[in-house]
Amino acid sequence: MNVQLKNQRALVTGGNSGIGEAVVLALAEAGANVAINYVTHPETAKALVGQIQQHQGDALALEADVSNPEAVARMFAELDKSWGGLDILVNNAGIDGPRAPAWEVDLAGWRKVLEVNLFGTLHCAREALKRMVAQKRGVVLNMSSVHEVIAWSGYSAYTTSKAGLAMLTKTLAQEAAPFGVRVLALAPGAIQTPINQSVWSDPKNYEDLLDKIPLKRMGQPDEIAQMAVVLVSDVASYVTARTIFVDGGMTDYPGFAHGG
Ligand code: BGC
């Protein structure tokens, strides 16, 4: 099996930390040229660009808040100028928002989660698909979560955004398939990144989390990144319109390992 992305032009949103950063590095290692979108910490995006240019291929750092459609359009215009378009989009940028039950939640904060996770994905996918449909080639990979199917108290905006992503993925996939373009989603479980640091850095919270994972450990960003590379490569040329779960069994309802 040959997972090869030589000469492919990829864009990863939220590419300068956590899972996004691991995906950026794995795509570069597989031979792709990678554009790293970021909204804060330009220095980390630029450091990644330097690292890739030194060891692998071309790389770019592109600032844009994905929830802003004009900023996204400007980012794609930059990509056109530098690389003449793109072949792979990984919609990774996401936030979870503060934890609160829906009846107490701040509405502006709730809306922001939807704007980044769902509208942000739509904004980038629209720009990418325009180009991919015209060139009759390309892959859009949306970063979902186990919470597209598992409810999570206090995070109704996040779970709703991820459930929405699943259907957005399926519908965009149906629209793009006649043009040879694939759209699919990857749903990580508990991956050790800054987004859930308050859980894994506290022994009690960590133990509680491990009870929810049949493999009894958190995942590492690279375990998501490797699967992302496979899914955007021709190894997965017949896979579209689906969410692939990479979650150590979290969606296998480990509570049912005993009792009933
Ligand atoms: C969240 C993490 C969480 C994981 C499993 C992810 O979507 O971003 O904070 O640990 O789901 O619950």
XYZ file of N, CA and C and ligand atoms in Angstrom:
792
model
N 0.853 -1.198 0.000
C 0.000 0.000 0.000
C 0.891 1.252 0.000
N 0.537 2.177 -0.891
C 1.382 3.354 -1.010
C 0.568 4.620 -0.730
N 0.748 5.190 0.442
C 0.041 6.429 0.773
C 0.954 7.579 0.367
N 0.597 8.207 -0.724
C 1.498 9.174 -1.327
C 0.728 10.439 -1.702
N 1.185 11.582 -1.246
C 0.479 12.828 -1.558
C 1.386 13.815 -2.298
N 2.346 13.289 -3.001
C 3.305 14.149 -3.713
C 2.575 15.123 -4.638
N 2.985 16.382 -4.589
C 2.407 17.454 -5.425
C 0.958 17.819 -5.111
N 0.390 17.230 -4.066
C -0.967 17.617 -3.670
C -0.882 18.901 -2.851
N -1.856 19.783 -3.086
C -1.902 21.053 -2.344
C -2.984 20.942 -1.272
N -2.574 21.052 -0.007
C -3.525 20.839 1.093
C -3.656 22.098 1.946
N -4.856 22.296 2.483
C -5.090 23.366 3.462
C -5.678 22.734 4.717
N -5.110 23.062 5.882
C -5.625 22.567 7.156
C -6.037 23.778 7.981
N -7.315 23.865 8.341
C -7.743 24.995 9.180
C -7.426 24.674 10.642
N -7.133 25.704 11.399
C -6.711 25.484 12.781
C -5.492 24.576 12.808
N -4.555 24.854 11.896
C -3.448 23.920 11.680
C -2.236 24.151 12.565
N -2.323 25.073 13.502
C -1.120 25.364 14.294
C -1.188 24.862 15.733
N -2.173 23.996 16.036
C -2.134 23.370 17.368
C -2.939 22.073 17.369
N -2.726 21.274 18.404
C -3.515 20.055 18.637
C -3.552 19.106 17.455
N -4.734 18.590 17.157
C -4.895 17.626 16.060
C -4.499 18.264 14.732
N -4.845 19.549 14.546
C -4.540 20.241 13.289
C -3.047 20.225 12.997
N -2.256 20.518 14.000
C -0.795 20.541 13.827
C -0.280 19.152 13.427
N -0.802 18.121 14.079
C -0.368 16.752 13.746
C -0.764 16.406 12.314
N -1.933 16.866 11.885
C -2.377 16.588 10.510
C -1.465 17.310 9.515
N -1.130 18.554 9.814
C -0.219 19.325 8.955
C 1.085 18.552 8.758
N 1.682 18.095 9.854
C 2.985 17.429 9.761
C 2.882 16.088 9.033
N 1.780 15.375 9.264
C 1.620 14.070 8.603
C 1.383 14.250 7.103
N 0.628 15.269 6.716
C 0.412 15.526 5.283
C 1.739 15.877 4.612
N 2.528 16.716 5.284
C 3.827 17.116 4.722
C 4.733 15.897 4.586
N 4.708 15.031 5.596
C 5.542 13.836 5.550
C 5.150 12.922 4.386
N 3.839 12.937 4.045
C 3.373 12.106 2.922
C 3.626 12.789 1.581
N 4.220 13.977 1.616
C 4.634 14.613 0.360
C 3.799 15.798 -0.095
N 2.748 16.135 0.658
C 1.889 17.251 0.231
C 2.541 18.597 0.541
N 2.155 19.610 -0.224
C 2.439 20.988 0.163
C 1.289 21.419 1.072
N 1.615 22.052 2.192
C 0.562 22.287 3.182
C 0.433 23.760 3.548
N -0.784 24.273 3.445
C -1.096 25.620 3.931
C -1.712 25.486 5.316
N -1.159 26.263 6.248
C -1.571 26.172 7.641
C -2.409 27.394 7.981
N -3.701 27.181 8.141
C -4.562 28.299 8.557
C -4.500 28.435 10.079
N -4.521 29.694 10.525
C -4.511 29.940 11.965
C -5.297 31.211 12.239
N -5.681 31.386 13.509
C -6.356 32.627 13.863
C -5.619 33.336 15.001
N -4.960 32.559 15.856
C -4.091 33.154 16.890
C -2.725 32.465 16.818
N -1.760 33.018 17.531
C -0.393 32.464 17.578
C 0.263 32.285 16.206
N 0.445 33.394 15.473
C 1.119 33.299 14.171
C 2.499 32.649 14.278
N 3.159 32.829 15.424
C 4.539 32.310 15.543
C 4.564 30.784 15.440
N 3.532 30.105 15.949
C 3.544 28.636 15.854
C 3.283 28.191 14.417
N 2.406 28.926 13.716
C 2.149 28.594 12.301
C 3.425 28.793 11.490
N 4.119 29.893 11.764
C 5.338 30.186 10.993
C 6.455 29.191 11.300
N 6.513 28.760 12.558
C 7.521 27.753 12.908
C 7.261 26.449 12.148
N 5.997 26.076 12.019
C 5.663 24.855 11.266
C 6.046 24.999 9.795
N 5.785 26.180 9.240
C 6.161 26.438 7.839
C 7.664 26.231 7.670
N 8.437 26.810 8.594
C 9.900 26.688 8.530
C 10.324 25.229 8.595
N 9.713 24.506 9.518
C 10.047 23.089 9.717
C 9.770 22.275 8.444
N 8.623 22.523 7.826
C 8.256 21.754 6.619
C 9.169 22.127 5.457
N 9.417 23.432 5.306
C 10.254 23.855 4.172
C 11.665 23.296 4.281
N 12.122 23.134 5.505
C 13.470 22.609 5.703
C 13.576 21.116 5.375
N 12.514 20.367 5.720
C 12.619 18.903 5.595
C 11.813 18.311 4.451
N 10.673 18.930 4.102
C 9.810 18.273 3.123
C 9.571 19.119 1.888
N 8.451 19.834 1.865
C 8.113 20.575 0.650
C 7.732 22.005 0.958
N 6.808 22.496 0.177
C 6.389 23.874 0.334
C 5.341 23.980 1.445
N 5.280 25.140 2.077
C 4.271 25.372 3.116
C 3.976 26.858 3.185
N 2.760 27.163 3.674
C 2.325 28.557 3.792
C 1.607 28.714 5.117
N 1.672 29.905 5.706
C 0.841 30.191 6.877
C -0.199 31.219 6.448
N -1.480 30.928 6.658
C -2.547 31.822 6.203
C -3.474 32.167 7.363
N -3.529 33.434 7.719
C -4.385 33.879 8.816
C -5.806 34.079 8.308
N -6.789 33.502 8.986
C -8.201 33.779 8.666
C -9.080 33.184 9.755
N -10.064 33.956 10.184
C -11.084 33.441 11.088
C -12.114 32.744 10.204
N -12.213 31.424 10.306
C -13.066 30.676 9.367
C -14.541 31.039 9.505
N -14.908 31.639 10.637
C -16.322 32.020 10.793
C -16.669 33.261 9.967
N -15.666 33.893 9.391
C -15.884 35.097 8.589
C -15.736 34.756 7.089
N -16.837 34.741 6.345
C -16.757 34.286 4.946
C -15.847 35.149 4.079
N -15.779 36.452 4.368
C -14.890 37.307 3.546
C -13.427 36.949 3.806
N -13.094 36.701 5.074
C -11.712 36.322 5.402
C -11.370 34.987 4.739
N -12.331 34.083 4.698
C -12.099 32.776 4.058
C -11.887 32.961 2.560
N -12.697 33.818 1.937
C -12.536 34.066 0.489
C -11.150 34.645 0.205
N -10.701 35.551 1.088
C -9.351 36.138 0.907
C -8.273 35.057 1.037
N -8.468 34.145 1.991
C -7.481 33.070 2.195
C -7.390 32.188 0.938
N -8.532 31.866 0.347
C -8.510 31.025 -0.866
C -7.906 31.780 -2.055
N -8.120 33.108 -2.095
C -7.502 33.902 -3.169
C -5.982 33.846 -3.034
N -5.496 33.877 -1.798
C -4.044 33.746 -1.546
C -3.527 32.397 -2.032
N -4.315 31.359 -1.726
C -3.918 30.011 -2.165
C -3.857 29.937 -3.680
N -4.851 30.530 -4.338
C -4.859 30.542 -5.813
C -3.595 31.210 -6.334
N -3.270 32.346 -5.679
C -2.105 33.112 -6.129
C -0.810 32.307 -5.947
N -0.690 31.635 -4.803
C 0.558 30.915 -4.508
C 0.645 29.580 -5.227
N -0.453 28.826 -5.217
C -0.378 27.443 -5.702
C -1.369 27.139 -6.830
N -2.157 28.120 -7.231
C -3.138 27.878 -8.302
C -4.296 26.978 -7.886
N -4.646 26.963 -6.605
C -5.813 26.188 -6.137
C -5.431 25.177 -5.071
N -6.311 24.167 -4.876
C -5.957 23.137 -3.891
C -6.632 21.806 -4.206
N -6.106 20.755 -3.598
C -6.589 19.395 -3.834
C -7.183 18.765 -2.573
N -6.749 19.242 -1.414
C -7.174 18.628 -0.144
C -7.516 19.740 0.837
N -8.720 19.676 1.412
C -9.074 20.605 2.498
C -9.368 19.782 3.743
N -8.707 20.111 4.843
C -9.044 19.497 6.125
C -9.659 20.593 6.997
N -10.975 20.488 7.194
C -11.698 21.446 8.029
C -11.550 21.018 9.477
N -10.518 21.536 10.110
C -10.187 21.073 11.458
C -10.516 22.103 12.539
N -10.544 23.389 12.184
C -10.721 24.441 13.196
C -12.006 24.213 13.986
N -11.901 24.270 15.293
C -13.094 24.067 16.114
C -12.880 24.550 17.534
N -13.990 24.894 18.179
C -13.954 25.293 19.594
C -15.096 24.567 20.309
N -14.957 24.436 21.648
C -16.056 23.758 22.356
C -16.912 24.714 23.185
N -16.380 25.887 23.505
C -17.169 26.863 24.275
C -17.201 26.520 25.749
N -17.621 27.473 26.588
C -17.674 27.218 28.027
C -18.787 26.226 28.378
N -18.556 25.445 29.451
C -19.535 24.423 29.833
C -20.682 25.051 30.620
N -21.895 24.849 30.180
C -23.075 25.330 30.923
C -24.315 24.655 30.366
N -25.288 24.335 31.233
C -26.536 23.779 30.705
C -27.231 24.786 29.785
N -27.979 24.290 28.840
C -28.545 25.152 27.787
C -29.395 26.288 28.348
N -30.031 26.032 29.510
C -30.906 27.080 30.048
C -30.130 28.193 30.742
N -28.825 27.995 30.871
C -28.020 29.057 31.490
C -27.005 29.648 30.521
N -26.888 29.016 29.383
C -25.779 29.329 28.486
C -25.894 30.740 27.906
N -24.750 31.350 27.654
C -24.713 32.657 27.002
C -24.957 32.438 25.497
N -26.006 33.080 24.986
C -26.404 32.802 23.595
C -25.340 33.202 22.579
N -24.650 34.313 22.868
C -23.610 34.753 21.920
C -22.512 33.691 21.836
N -22.172 33.093 22.982
C -21.142 32.054 23.009
C -21.612 30.813 22.265
N -22.874 30.464 22.447
C -23.458 29.285 21.762
C -23.369 29.480 20.249
N -23.762 30.696 19.841
C -23.745 31.003 18.401
C -22.318 30.943 17.841
N -21.351 31.419 18.638
C -19.953 31.439 18.165
C -19.452 30.021 17.865
N -19.824 29.071 18.726
C -19.410 27.680 18.489
C -19.956 27.189 17.152
N -21.228 27.486 16.892
C -21.818 27.089 15.596
C -21.140 27.819 14.445
N -20.817 29.092 14.680
C -20.205 29.878 13.599
C -18.825 29.340 13.223
N -18.045 28.934 14.208
C -16.707 28.404 13.911
C -16.818 26.970 13.378
N -17.496 26.098 14.133
C -17.453 24.668 13.804
C -18.275 24.323 12.556
N -19.461 24.913 12.445
C -20.345 24.519 11.346
C -20.256 25.499 10.169
N -20.466 26.782 10.453
C -20.368 27.760 9.358
C -18.925 27.849 8.843
N -17.962 27.752 9.756
C -16.556 27.801 9.331
C -16.257 26.683 8.338
N -16.766 25.486 8.638
C -16.586 24.348 7.735
C -17.276 24.614 6.406
N -18.487 25.146 6.480
C -19.226 25.441 5.245
C -18.495 26.487 4.399
N -18.030 27.569 5.060
C -17.350 28.627 4.303
C -16.150 28.068 3.536
N -15.336 27.268 4.230
C -14.126 26.728 3.584
C -14.499 25.676 2.546
N -15.496 24.834 2.870
C -15.878 23.775 1.930
C -16.431 24.382 0.640
N -17.210 25.465 0.758
C -17.765 26.110 -0.446
C -16.648 26.578 -1.377
N -15.681 27.267 -0.782
C -14.567 27.777 -1.609
C -13.789 26.612 -2.222
N -13.551 25.592 -1.410
C -12.771 24.449 -1.911
C -13.541 23.705 -3.003
N -14.819 23.472 -2.766
C -15.589 22.660 -3.721
C -15.774 23.359 -5.061
N -15.922 24.696 -5.033
C -15.960 25.437 -6.302
C -14.782 25.037 -7.174
N -13.615 25.024 -6.545
C -12.373 24.724 -7.276
C -12.268 23.242 -7.614
N -12.630 22.375 -6.668
C -12.469 20.924 -6.875
C -13.441 20.394 -7.926
N -14.670 20.906 -7.888
C -15.674 20.479 -8.868
C -15.205 20.882 -10.270
N -14.649 22.085 -10.387
C -14.178 22.558 -11.696
C -13.003 21.703 -12.194
N -12.111 21.301 -11.287
C -10.939 20.514 -11.730
C -11.222 19.010 -11.698
N -12.436 18.668 -11.231
C -12.878 17.255 -11.162
C -11.914 16.392 -10.351
N -11.476 16.954 -9.237
C -10.563 16.208 -8.367
C -10.488 16.923 -7.025
N -10.450 16.152 -5.943
C -10.250 16.785 -4.638
C -10.939 16.021 -3.521
N -10.533 16.352 -2.290
C -11.101 15.716 -1.098
C -11.299 16.770 -0.018
N -12.468 16.746 0.594
C -12.722 17.587 1.772
C -12.910 16.646 2.958
N -12.098 16.845 3.991
C -12.206 16.026 5.204
C -12.606 16.938 6.371
N -13.762 16.655 6.954
C -14.255 17.484 8.066
C -13.950 16.809 9.401
N -13.366 17.566 10.327
C -13.044 16.990 11.641
C -14.300 17.065 12.507
N -14.893 15.910 12.737
C -16.085 15.845 13.581
C -15.651 15.472 14.993
N -16.413 14.617 15.641
C -16.127 14.209 17.017
C -17.051 13.043 17.340
N -16.662 12.263 18.351
C -17.618 11.263 18.854
C -18.921 11.942 19.256
N -18.833 13.246 19.546
C -20.033 13.977 19.975
C -20.940 14.354 18.809
N -20.693 13.782 17.639
C -21.741 13.871 16.608
C -22.826 12.839 16.922
N -22.478 11.841 17.757
C -23.507 10.868 18.173
C -23.685 10.757 19.693
N -22.671 11.152 20.475
C -22.789 11.035 21.942
C -23.176 12.392 22.526
N -24.285 12.440 23.238
C -24.694 13.683 23.905
C -23.668 14.039 24.970
N -23.531 15.335 25.290
C -22.521 15.763 26.270
C -23.060 16.967 27.028
N -23.497 16.692 28.266
C -24.125 17.752 29.066
C -23.214 18.951 29.196
N -23.779 20.114 29.004
C -23.026 21.359 29.137
C -22.410 21.835 27.836
N -22.473 20.994 26.820
C -21.850 21.352 25.531
C -22.861 21.232 24.378
N -24.040 21.768 24.578
C -25.078 21.566 23.547
C -24.698 22.220 22.225
N -23.980 23.334 22.267
C -23.578 23.974 21.003
C -22.586 23.077 20.267
N -21.624 22.550 21.019
C -20.580 21.703 20.418
C -21.191 20.430 19.806
N -22.036 19.741 20.584
C -22.629 18.498 20.077
C -23.529 18.782 18.871
N -24.269 19.873 18.948
C -25.147 20.232 17.829
C -24.321 20.547 16.589
N -23.210 21.253 16.783
C -22.367 21.597 15.622
C -21.798 20.337 14.987
N -21.406 19.369 15.801
C -20.789 18.159 15.252
C -21.840 17.257 14.594
N -23.033 17.181 15.175
C -24.109 16.421 14.521
C -24.457 17.077 13.188
N -24.461 18.407 13.169
C -24.721 19.129 11.921
C -23.649 18.842 10.879
N -22.417 18.762 11.354
C -21.298 18.464 10.441
C -21.480 17.128 9.732
N -22.036 16.153 10.469
C -22.226 14.824 9.873
C -23.164 14.923 8.677
N -24.254 15.649 8.817
C -25.208 15.754 7.711
C -24.701 16.686 6.619
N -23.975 17.729 7.031
C -23.364 18.604 6.022
C -22.405 17.774 5.153
N -21.636 16.925 5.812
C -20.682 16.064 5.096
C -21.407 15.177 4.075
N -22.486 14.534 4.536
C -23.195 13.603 3.647
C -23.808 14.333 2.458
N -24.358 15.516 2.721
C -25.036 16.239 1.641
C -24.025 16.820 0.654
N -22.950 17.400 1.168
C -21.913 17.913 0.258
C -21.311 16.770 -0.554
N -21.170 15.609 0.092
C -20.604 14.451 -0.619
C -21.507 14.051 -1.784
N -22.820 14.089 -1.541
C -23.764 13.721 -2.607
C -23.669 14.720 -3.758
N -23.529 16.000 -3.403
C -23.444 17.045 -4.440
C -22.152 16.940 -5.261
N -21.062 16.582 -4.580
C -19.744 16.637 -5.238
C -19.356 15.337 -5.933
N -19.991 14.226 -5.541
C -19.573 12.911 -6.063
C -19.589 12.812 -7.591
N -20.603 13.370 -8.268
C -20.596 13.244 -9.740
C -19.374 13.879 -10.395
N -18.673 14.724 -9.642
C -17.480 15.385 -10.197
C -16.190 14.698 -9.744
N -16.333 13.531 -9.120
C -15.150 12.792 -8.688
C -14.514 13.372 -7.428
N -15.293 14.171 -6.695
C -14.760 14.811 -5.483
C -15.366 14.114 -4.260
N -14.505 13.764 -3.298
C -14.970 13.083 -2.083
C -15.095 14.058 -0.917
N -16.135 13.856 -0.098
C -16.307 14.647 1.126
C -16.592 13.661 2.251
N -15.774 13.668 3.282
C -15.997 12.739 4.377
C -15.567 13.356 5.702
N -15.860 12.647 6.776
C -15.559 13.198 8.096
C -14.795 12.176 8.924
N -14.024 12.700 9.869
C -13.263 11.865 10.792
C -13.692 12.294 12.204
N -14.058 11.325 13.015
C -14.558 11.647 14.360
C -13.607 11.115 15.428
N -12.743 11.975 15.959
C -11.869 11.531 17.042
C -12.638 11.360 18.350
N -12.099 10.495 19.209
C -12.593 10.420 20.581
C -11.786 11.374 21.444
N -11.375 10.909 22.632
C -10.617 11.776 23.541
C -9.140 11.740 23.152
N -8.698 12.761 22.478
C -7.313 12.868 22.027
C -6.628 13.901 22.912
N -5.427 13.584 23.353
C -4.737 14.448 24.316
C -4.208 15.713 23.639
N -4.955 16.801 23.775
C -4.577 18.083 23.163
C -4.924 19.207 24.138
N -4.576 20.456 23.799
C -4.917 21.560 24.701
C -6.420 21.689 24.960
N -7.281 21.239 24.026
C -8.720 21.469 24.190
C -9.268 20.761 25.439
N -8.646 19.624 25.820
C -9.163 18.889 26.985
C -8.120 18.754 28.102
N -7.198 19.715 28.142
C -6.118 19.669 29.137
C -6.655 19.648 30.576
N -7.777 20.347 30.818
C -8.313 20.392 32.180
C -8.771 18.998 32.607
N -9.075 18.134 31.661
C -9.487 16.766 32.000
C -8.260 15.892 32.241
N -7.307 15.865 31.288
C -6.200 14.907 31.462
C -5.154 15.352 32.467
N -5.185 16.640 32.841
C -4.179 17.071 33.816
C -4.681 16.909 35.263
N -5.916 16.479 35.431
C -6.460 16.282 36.774
C -6.727 14.786 36.977
N -6.039 14.144 37.965
C -6.117 12.679 38.108
C -7.544 12.142 38.211
N -8.421 12.852 38.917
C -9.799 12.336 39.081
C -10.579 12.414 37.767
N -10.448 13.558 37.106
C -11.123 13.727 35.809
C -10.593 12.724 34.782
N -9.283 12.483 34.871
C -8.627 11.581 33.918
C -9.158 10.155 34.089
N -9.268 9.735 35.361
C -9.767 8.391 35.645
C -11.210 8.230 35.158
N -11.997 9.273 35.380
C -13.387 9.256 34.919
C -13.442 9.118 33.391
N -12.533 9.831 32.723
C -12.489 9.760 31.254
C -12.113 8.354 30.776
N -11.116 7.753 31.424
C -10.655 6.424 30.979
C -11.768 5.376 31.065
N -12.697 5.564 32.022
C -13.852 4.670 32.136
C -14.729 4.707 30.893
N -14.592 5.771 30.136
C -15.445 5.934 28.943
C -14.756 5.420 27.675
N -13.533 4.883 27.838
C -12.758 4.461 26.660
C -12.382 2.984 26.786
N -12.966 2.103 25.965
C -12.634 0.671 26.063
C -11.136 0.383 25.969
N -10.387 1.111 25.145
C -8.937 0.843 25.052
C -8.160 1.396 26.251
N -8.874 2.082 27.152
C -8.295 2.522 28.435
C -7.114 3.475 28.307
N -7.126 4.283 27.283
C -6.120 5.345 27.178
C -6.660 6.423 26.257
N -6.132 7.637 26.411
C -6.461 8.693 25.464
C -5.714 8.420 24.158
N -6.230 8.985 23.070
C -5.516 8.888 21.804
C -4.492 10.001 21.699
N -3.537 9.812 20.805
C -2.537 10.854 20.541
C -2.862 11.519 19.199
N -2.538 12.815 19.067
C -2.866 13.529 17.827
C -2.410 12.794 16.569
N -1.266 12.132 16.639
C -0.759 11.457 15.452
C -1.640 10.272 15.030
N -2.375 9.703 15.977
C -3.259 8.581 15.624
C -4.449 9.070 14.796
N -4.787 10.328 14.950
C -5.814 10.943 14.105
C -5.182 11.373 12.784
N -3.999 11.956 12.885
C -3.331 12.482 11.693
C -3.051 11.373 10.672
N -2.606 10.196 11.160
C -2.306 9.093 10.235
C -3.568 8.680 9.479
N -4.673 8.608 10.208
C -5.924 8.226 9.554
C -6.374 9.312 8.581
N -6.145 10.582 8.947
C -6.507 11.682 8.047
C -5.744 11.546 6.726
N -4.459 11.220 6.813
C -3.641 11.076 5.600
C -4.192 9.947 4.724
N -4.525 8.822 5.343
C -5.096 7.702 4.583
C -6.396 8.144 3.901
N -7.247 8.813 4.643
C -8.572 9.168 4.099
C -8.501 10.167 2.949
N -7.524 11.073 2.973
C -7.428 12.042 1.865
C -6.613 11.483 0.695
N -5.985 10.320 0.897
C -5.148 9.747 -0.170
C -5.980 8.821 -1.068
N -5.380 8.375 -2.153
C -6.066 7.466 -3.073
C -6.272 6.078 -2.492
N -5.609 5.791 -1.376
C -5.874 4.518 -0.685
C -7.364 4.444 -0.313
N -7.961 5.610 -0.066
C -9.384 5.660 0.319
C -10.252 6.176 -0.832
N -9.831 5.870 -2.064
C -10.495 6.480 -3.230
C -11.976 6.128 -3.365
N -12.443 5.086 -2.660
C -13.860 4.691 -2.779
C -14.650 5.047 -1.516
N -14.033 5.847 -0.643
C -14.691 6.229 0.618
C -15.182 7.661 0.514
N -16.480 7.852 0.635
C -17.029 9.209 0.660
C -18.323 9.211 1.461
N -18.724 10.401 1.918
C -20.034 10.608 2.558
C -20.188 9.970 3.932
N -19.122 9.538 4.527
C -19.217 8.851 5.814
C -18.337 9.505 6.857
N -18.711 9.294 8.119
C -17.831 9.661 9.224
C -17.088 8.408 9.679
N -15.775 8.513 9.752
C -14.942 7.405 10.243
C -14.575 7.730 11.697
N -14.922 6.848 12.623
C -14.640 7.075 14.047
C -13.277 6.495 14.419
N -12.481 7.325 15.096
C -11.160 6.886 15.581
C -11.143 7.257 17.058
N -11.653 6.356 17.894
C -12.044 6.775 19.249
C -11.726 5.768 20.346
N -10.885 4.781 20.043
C -10.548 3.786 21.081
C -11.773 3.031 21.588
N -12.853 3.084 20.808
C -14.072 2.353 21.180
C -15.083 3.188 21.963
N -14.831 4.473 22.107
C -15.721 5.304 22.926
C -17.194 5.208 22.501
N -17.429 5.061 21.197
C -18.818 4.957 20.725
C -19.347 3.514 20.802
N -18.592 2.654 21.500
C -19.043 1.269 21.688
C -19.803 1.130 23.023
N -20.143 2.251 23.629
C -20.893 2.283 24.896
C -20.301 1.348 25.950
N -19.078 1.663 26.442
C -18.407 0.760 27.400
C -19.194 0.560 28.702
N -20.147 1.417 28.995
C -20.982 1.223 30.180
C -21.706 -0.117 30.133
N -21.886 -0.664 28.932
C -22.577 -1.943 28.762
C -21.624 -3.139 28.820
N -20.373 -2.901 29.211
C -19.437 -4.023 29.369
C -19.893 -4.891 30.557
N -20.709 -4.342 31.409
C -21.256 -5.108 32.535
C -22.700 -4.661 32.758
N -23.449 -5.515 33.425
C -24.842 -5.165 33.752
C -25.692 -5.074 32.503
N -26.771 -4.375 32.593
C -27.636 -4.237 31.431
C -28.871 -3.464 31.785
C -13.641 17.042 22.661
C -12.720 16.610 23.757
C -13.226 15.362 24.430
C -13.592 14.310 23.429
C -14.243 13.087 24.058
C -13.876 15.889 21.733
O -14.703 16.243 20.689
O -13.083 18.147 21.974
O -12.582 17.660 24.699
O -12.244 14.856 25.310
O -14.460 14.835 22.457
O -15.296 13.425 24.909
